[in-house]
XYZ file of C-alpha atoms in Angstrom:
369
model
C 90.048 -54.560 -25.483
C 88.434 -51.667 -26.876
C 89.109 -50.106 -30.094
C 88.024 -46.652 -29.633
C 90.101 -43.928 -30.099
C 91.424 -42.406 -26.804
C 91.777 -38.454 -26.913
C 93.634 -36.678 -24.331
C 91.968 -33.545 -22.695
C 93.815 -30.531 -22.859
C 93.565 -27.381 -20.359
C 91.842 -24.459 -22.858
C 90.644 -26.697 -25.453
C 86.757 -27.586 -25.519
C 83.618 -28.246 -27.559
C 81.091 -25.755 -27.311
C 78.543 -27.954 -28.084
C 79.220 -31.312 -27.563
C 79.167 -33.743 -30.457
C 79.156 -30.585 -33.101
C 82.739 -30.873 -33.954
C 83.795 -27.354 -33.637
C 86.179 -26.883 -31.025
C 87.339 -23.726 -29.721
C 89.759 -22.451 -27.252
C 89.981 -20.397 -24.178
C 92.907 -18.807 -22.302
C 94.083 -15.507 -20.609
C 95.654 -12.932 -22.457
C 99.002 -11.177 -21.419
C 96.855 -8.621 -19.668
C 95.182 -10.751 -17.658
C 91.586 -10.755 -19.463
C 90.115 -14.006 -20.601
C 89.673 -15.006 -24.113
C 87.431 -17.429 -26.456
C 88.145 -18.037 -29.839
C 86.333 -20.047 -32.494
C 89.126 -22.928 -33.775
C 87.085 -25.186 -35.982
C 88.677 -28.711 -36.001
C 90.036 -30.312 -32.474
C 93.461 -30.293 -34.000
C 93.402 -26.406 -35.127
C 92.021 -25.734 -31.310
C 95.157 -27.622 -30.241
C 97.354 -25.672 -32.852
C 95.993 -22.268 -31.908
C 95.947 -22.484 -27.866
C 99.878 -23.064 -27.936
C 100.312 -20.204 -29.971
C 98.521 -18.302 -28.550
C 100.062 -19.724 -25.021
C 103.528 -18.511 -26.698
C 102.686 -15.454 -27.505
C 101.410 -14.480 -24.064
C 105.013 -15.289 -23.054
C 106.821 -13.417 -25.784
C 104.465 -10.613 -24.616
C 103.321 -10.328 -28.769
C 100.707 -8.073 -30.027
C 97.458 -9.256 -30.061
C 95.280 -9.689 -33.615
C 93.762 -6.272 -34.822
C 90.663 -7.752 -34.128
C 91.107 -7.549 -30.221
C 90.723 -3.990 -28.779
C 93.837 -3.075 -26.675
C 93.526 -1.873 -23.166
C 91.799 1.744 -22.827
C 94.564 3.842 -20.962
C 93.115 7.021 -19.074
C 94.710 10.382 -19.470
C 95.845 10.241 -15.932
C 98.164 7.270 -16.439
C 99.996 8.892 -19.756
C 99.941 12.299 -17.555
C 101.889 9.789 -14.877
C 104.156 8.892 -17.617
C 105.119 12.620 -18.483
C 105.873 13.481 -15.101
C 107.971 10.620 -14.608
C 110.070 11.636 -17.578
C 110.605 15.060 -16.338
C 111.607 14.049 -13.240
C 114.274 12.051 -14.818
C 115.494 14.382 -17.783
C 116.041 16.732 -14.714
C 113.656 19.359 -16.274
C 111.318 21.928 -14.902
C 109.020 18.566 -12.932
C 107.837 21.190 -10.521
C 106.256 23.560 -13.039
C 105.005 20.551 -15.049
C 103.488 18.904 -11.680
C 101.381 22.217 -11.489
C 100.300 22.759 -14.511
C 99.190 18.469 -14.975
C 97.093 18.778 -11.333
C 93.967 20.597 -13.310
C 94.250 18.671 -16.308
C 93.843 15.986 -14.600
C 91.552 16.901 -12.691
C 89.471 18.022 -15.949
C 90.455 14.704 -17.968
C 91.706 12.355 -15.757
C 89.263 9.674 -15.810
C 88.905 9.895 -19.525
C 90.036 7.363 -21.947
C 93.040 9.191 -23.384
C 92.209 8.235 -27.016
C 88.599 9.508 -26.644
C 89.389 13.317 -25.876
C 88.929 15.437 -28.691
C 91.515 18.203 -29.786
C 88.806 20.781 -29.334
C 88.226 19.722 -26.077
C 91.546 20.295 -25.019
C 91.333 24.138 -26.940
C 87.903 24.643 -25.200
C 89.813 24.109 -22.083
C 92.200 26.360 -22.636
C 90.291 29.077 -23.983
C 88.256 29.111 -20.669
C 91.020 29.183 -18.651
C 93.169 31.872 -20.470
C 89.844 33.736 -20.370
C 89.040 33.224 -16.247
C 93.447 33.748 -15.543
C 93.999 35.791 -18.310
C 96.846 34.283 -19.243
C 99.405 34.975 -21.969
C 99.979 32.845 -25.305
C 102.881 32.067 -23.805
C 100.863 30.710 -20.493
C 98.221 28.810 -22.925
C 101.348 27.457 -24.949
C 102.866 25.776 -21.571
C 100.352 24.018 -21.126
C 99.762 22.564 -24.557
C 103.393 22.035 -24.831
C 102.560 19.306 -21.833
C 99.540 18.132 -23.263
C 101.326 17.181 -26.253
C 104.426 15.562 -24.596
C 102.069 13.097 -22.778
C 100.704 11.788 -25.551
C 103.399 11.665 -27.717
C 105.270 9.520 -25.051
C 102.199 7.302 -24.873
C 102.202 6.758 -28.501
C 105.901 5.807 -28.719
C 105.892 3.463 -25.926
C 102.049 1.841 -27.502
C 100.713 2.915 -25.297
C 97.978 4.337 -27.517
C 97.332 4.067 -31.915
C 95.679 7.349 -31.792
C 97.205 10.970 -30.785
C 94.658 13.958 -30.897
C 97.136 15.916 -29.498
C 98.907 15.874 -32.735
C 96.379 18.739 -33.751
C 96.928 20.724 -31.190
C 97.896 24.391 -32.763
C 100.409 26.602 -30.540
C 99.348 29.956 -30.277
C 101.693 32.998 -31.497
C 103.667 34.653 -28.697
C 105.020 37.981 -28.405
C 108.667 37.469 -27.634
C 109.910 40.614 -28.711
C 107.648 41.911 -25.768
C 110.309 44.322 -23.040
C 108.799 45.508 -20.013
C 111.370 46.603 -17.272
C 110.966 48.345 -13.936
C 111.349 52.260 -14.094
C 110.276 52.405 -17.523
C 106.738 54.176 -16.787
C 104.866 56.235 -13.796
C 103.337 54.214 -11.285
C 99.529 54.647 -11.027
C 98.206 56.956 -8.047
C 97.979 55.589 -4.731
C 95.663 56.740 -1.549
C 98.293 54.345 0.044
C 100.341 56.385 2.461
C 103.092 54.270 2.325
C 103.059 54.383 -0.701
C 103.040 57.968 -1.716
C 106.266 58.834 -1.234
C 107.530 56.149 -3.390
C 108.190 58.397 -6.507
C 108.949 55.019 -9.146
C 107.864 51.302 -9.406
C 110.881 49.980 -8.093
C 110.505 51.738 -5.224
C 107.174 50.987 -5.048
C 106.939 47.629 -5.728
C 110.224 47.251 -3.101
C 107.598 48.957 -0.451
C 104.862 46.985 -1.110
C 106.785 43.524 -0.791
C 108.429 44.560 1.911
C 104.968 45.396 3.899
C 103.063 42.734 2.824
C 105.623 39.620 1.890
C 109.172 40.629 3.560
C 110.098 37.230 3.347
C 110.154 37.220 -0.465
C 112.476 39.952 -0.563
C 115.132 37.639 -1.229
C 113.711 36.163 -4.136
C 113.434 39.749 -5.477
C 116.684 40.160 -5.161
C 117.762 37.403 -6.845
C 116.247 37.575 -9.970
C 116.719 41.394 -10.756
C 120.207 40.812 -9.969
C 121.067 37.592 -11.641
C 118.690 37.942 -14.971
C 117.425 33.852 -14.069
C 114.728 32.515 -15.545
C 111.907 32.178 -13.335
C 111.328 28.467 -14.426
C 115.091 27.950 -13.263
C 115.087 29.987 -9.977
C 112.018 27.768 -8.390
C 113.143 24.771 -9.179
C 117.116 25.458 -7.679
C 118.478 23.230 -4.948
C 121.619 24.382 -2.698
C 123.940 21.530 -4.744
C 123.649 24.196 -7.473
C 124.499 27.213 -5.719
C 128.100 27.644 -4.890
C 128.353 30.664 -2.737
C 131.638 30.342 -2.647
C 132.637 30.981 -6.112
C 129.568 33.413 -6.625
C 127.892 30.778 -9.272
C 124.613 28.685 -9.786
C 124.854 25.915 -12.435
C 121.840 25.361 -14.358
C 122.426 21.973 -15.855
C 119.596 21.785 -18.008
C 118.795 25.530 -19.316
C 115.716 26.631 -21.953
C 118.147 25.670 -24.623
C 119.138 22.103 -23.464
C 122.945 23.292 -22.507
C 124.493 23.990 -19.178
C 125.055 27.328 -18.126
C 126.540 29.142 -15.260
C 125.227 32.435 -13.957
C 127.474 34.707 -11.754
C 126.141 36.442 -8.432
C 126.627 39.662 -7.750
C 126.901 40.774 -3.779
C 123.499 41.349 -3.984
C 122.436 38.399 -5.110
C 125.124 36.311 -2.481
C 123.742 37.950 0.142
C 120.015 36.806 -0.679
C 121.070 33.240 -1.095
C 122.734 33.738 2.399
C 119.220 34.846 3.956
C 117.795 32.333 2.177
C 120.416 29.316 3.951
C 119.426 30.589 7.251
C 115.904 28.291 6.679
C 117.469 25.548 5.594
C 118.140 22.925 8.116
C 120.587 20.622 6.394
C 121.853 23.282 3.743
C 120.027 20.298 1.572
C 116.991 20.598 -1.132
C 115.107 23.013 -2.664
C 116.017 26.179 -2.337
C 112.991 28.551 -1.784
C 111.028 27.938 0.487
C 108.193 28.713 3.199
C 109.021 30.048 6.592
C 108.328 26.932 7.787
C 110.263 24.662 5.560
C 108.124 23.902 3.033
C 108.916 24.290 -0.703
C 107.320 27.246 -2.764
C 106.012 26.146 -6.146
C 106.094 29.691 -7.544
C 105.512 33.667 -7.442
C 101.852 34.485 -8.209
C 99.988 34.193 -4.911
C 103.212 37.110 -3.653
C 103.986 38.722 -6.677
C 100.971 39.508 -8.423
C 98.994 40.959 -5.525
C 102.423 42.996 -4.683
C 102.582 44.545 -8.217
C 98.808 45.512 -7.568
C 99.026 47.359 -5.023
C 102.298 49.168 -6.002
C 100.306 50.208 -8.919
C 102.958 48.811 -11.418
C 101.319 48.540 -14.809
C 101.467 45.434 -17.015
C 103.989 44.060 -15.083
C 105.168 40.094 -14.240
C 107.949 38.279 -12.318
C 109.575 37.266 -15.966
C 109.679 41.233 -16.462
C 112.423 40.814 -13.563
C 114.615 39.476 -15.969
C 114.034 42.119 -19.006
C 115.176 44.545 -16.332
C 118.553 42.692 -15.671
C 119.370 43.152 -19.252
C 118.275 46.232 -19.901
C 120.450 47.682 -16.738
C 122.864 45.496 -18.025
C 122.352 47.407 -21.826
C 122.286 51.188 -19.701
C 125.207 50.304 -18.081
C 127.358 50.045 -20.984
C 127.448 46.055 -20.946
C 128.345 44.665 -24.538
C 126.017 42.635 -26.294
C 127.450 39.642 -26.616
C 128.145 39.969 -22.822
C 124.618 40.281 -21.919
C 123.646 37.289 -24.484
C 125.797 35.283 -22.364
C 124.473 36.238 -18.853
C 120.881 36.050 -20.050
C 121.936 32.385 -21.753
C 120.441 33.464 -25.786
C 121.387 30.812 -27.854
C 120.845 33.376 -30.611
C 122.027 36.996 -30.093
C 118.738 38.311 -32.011
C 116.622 37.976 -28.674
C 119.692 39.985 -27.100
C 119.092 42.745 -29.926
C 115.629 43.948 -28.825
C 117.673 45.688 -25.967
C 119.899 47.516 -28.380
C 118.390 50.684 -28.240
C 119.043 50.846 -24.611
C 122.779 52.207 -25.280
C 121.749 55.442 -26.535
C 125.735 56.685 -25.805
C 126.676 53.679 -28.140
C 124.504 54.797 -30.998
C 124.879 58.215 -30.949
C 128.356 57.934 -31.024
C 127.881 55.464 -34.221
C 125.374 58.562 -35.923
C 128.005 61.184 -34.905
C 130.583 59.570 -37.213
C 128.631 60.583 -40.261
C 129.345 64.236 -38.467
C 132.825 63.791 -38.584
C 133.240 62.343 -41.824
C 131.442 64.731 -43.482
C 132.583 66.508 -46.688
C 133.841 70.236 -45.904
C 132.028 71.743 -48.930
C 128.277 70.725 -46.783
């Protein structure tokens, strides 16, 4: 009978060089990518392949010393859309403003891009659309929510978004239709169109008649444009003259009344829907609209309406609103200000409210001035 030693052979577990003594170990991570590791004695190599076996199934971090995955911006710009879509937010808007980033960085390990990559990016873009702060600021705003949802779910150890500076914006800004002379026209249509409303009614109404309705809607209902494009019918109640907005700007529900105006926009607007079902702007032919610019901006043009944009739609609901005689607090409510100070820059609107408040000092006055 023979007095060797029998050793059993375990799966993972071999010499390197036979006869050496130094054993090491090979497996497959959690990830799928095979590993080697150096073990030393057969019975360390033994030790080290069940733990690491174990902590393949407990799904456990690997040592420091083993480079994660590389994810690609396009997968954490995945993730981001996936959350808006389920936090109910603004997904359309966010699903146009990720298609050129992606586009630009998609293929890119996510931790590799450099925060002035991102700015240079920007730059040339505000430069080429000559866009706002504000525009610029949307876009970062994304940029930064992608990574930070990366980096919470470990997805990545580094976030260069983190340095990512917002730009200042001018939200005291108040542009409103009426408030200046439209440019000359050699337009005959145009000419007899003494203001820009009237203008920029003629001009849509040549060029884009369908989007009439969508003209309507927001001078007469103050809605954010963000909110208005991405409405579906379950939030319009025609009925009791009221959208619901369940997510607003300021993370709170609000409801926004229709006029008759308004009503009879969404009506025209029903007509193309099949099912009464789904988004609620739309194409002639069915399809959803995804925003303003490619009508708007060329309409505004040729009206010869000066420094002018759809969100200006809204700073002329309040400030009719503010003519009109409409409290403030009134107005903070249909525009849906958390704070009443961005209701304030419309103040000055109500000239019958402050004169009357001057003309007190008239009336009190002592006889002997």
């Amino acid at each position: 009978m023979s007095t060797k030693k029998s050793t059993k052979k375990i799966r993972g577990v071999f010499e390197k060089v036979k006869g050496s003594g130094i054993w090491w170990i090979q497996y497959f991570d959690a990830t799928g990518r095979r590993r080697r590791e150096k073990a030393g004695h057969r019975s360390d190599a033994v030790t080290l392949i069940n733990k690491r076996r174990t902590e393949k199934l407990q799904r456990k971090k690997l040592p420091e010393s083993f480079r994660a995955p590389e994810v690609a911006f396009r997968d954490i710009a995945k993730a981001a859309l996936e959350y808006y879509r389920q936090k109910n937010l603004s997904y359309r808007h966010a699903e146009f403003r990720m298609v050129p980033l992606v586009k630009q960085f998609g293929d890119r390990h996510a931790e590799s891009i450099l925060p002035e990559e991102f700015e240079s990016w920007l730059d040339t873009k505000a430069t080429e659309r000559k866009w706002a702060p504000a525009t610029g600021n949307r876009y970062m705003a994304l940029i930064k929510l992608a990574y930070r949802l990366a980096e919470k779910n470990r997805k990545i150890k580094t976030n260069p978004a983190r340095l990512l500076q917002m730009q200042p914006e001018n939200n005291a800004r108040m542009r409103f239709l009426n408030q200046f002379t439209p440019l000359r026209t050699n337009l005959g249509y145009l000419s007899e169109c003494p203001d820009e409303e009237s203008r920029l009614r003629a001009a849509i109404t040549k060029r884009y008649p369908e989007h009439l309705p969508e003209l309507e809607i927001a001078l007469n209902s103050g809605i954010r444009p963000s909110e208005q494009y991405g409405l579906t019918w379950e939030r319009v109640d025609l009925t009791r003259k009221v959208i619901t907005i369940p997510k607003s700007k300021n993370r709170r529900t609000r409801h926004i009344p229709l006029n008759s105006v308004a009503v009879t926009a969404f009506k025209a607007l029903q007509r193309r829907s099949l099912d009464g079902a789904g988004p609620v702007f739309v194409t002639m032919a069915g399809e959803p609209l995804r925003g303003y610019k490619h009508w708007f901006d060329p309409a505004v043009a040729e009206a010869g309406v000066r420094d002018f944009t759809f969100y200006c739609l809204r700073h002329t609901f309040a400030s009719r609103l503010v003519m009109a005689g409409v409290d403030l607090r009134t107005v903070a409510e249909l525009m849906g200000h958390q704070q009443i100070q961005m209701t304030m820059r419309y103040a000055h609107l109500a000239p019958a409210h402050t004169l009357a408040a001057v003309e007190r000092l008239v009336a009190n006055a002592s006889p002997s001035r």
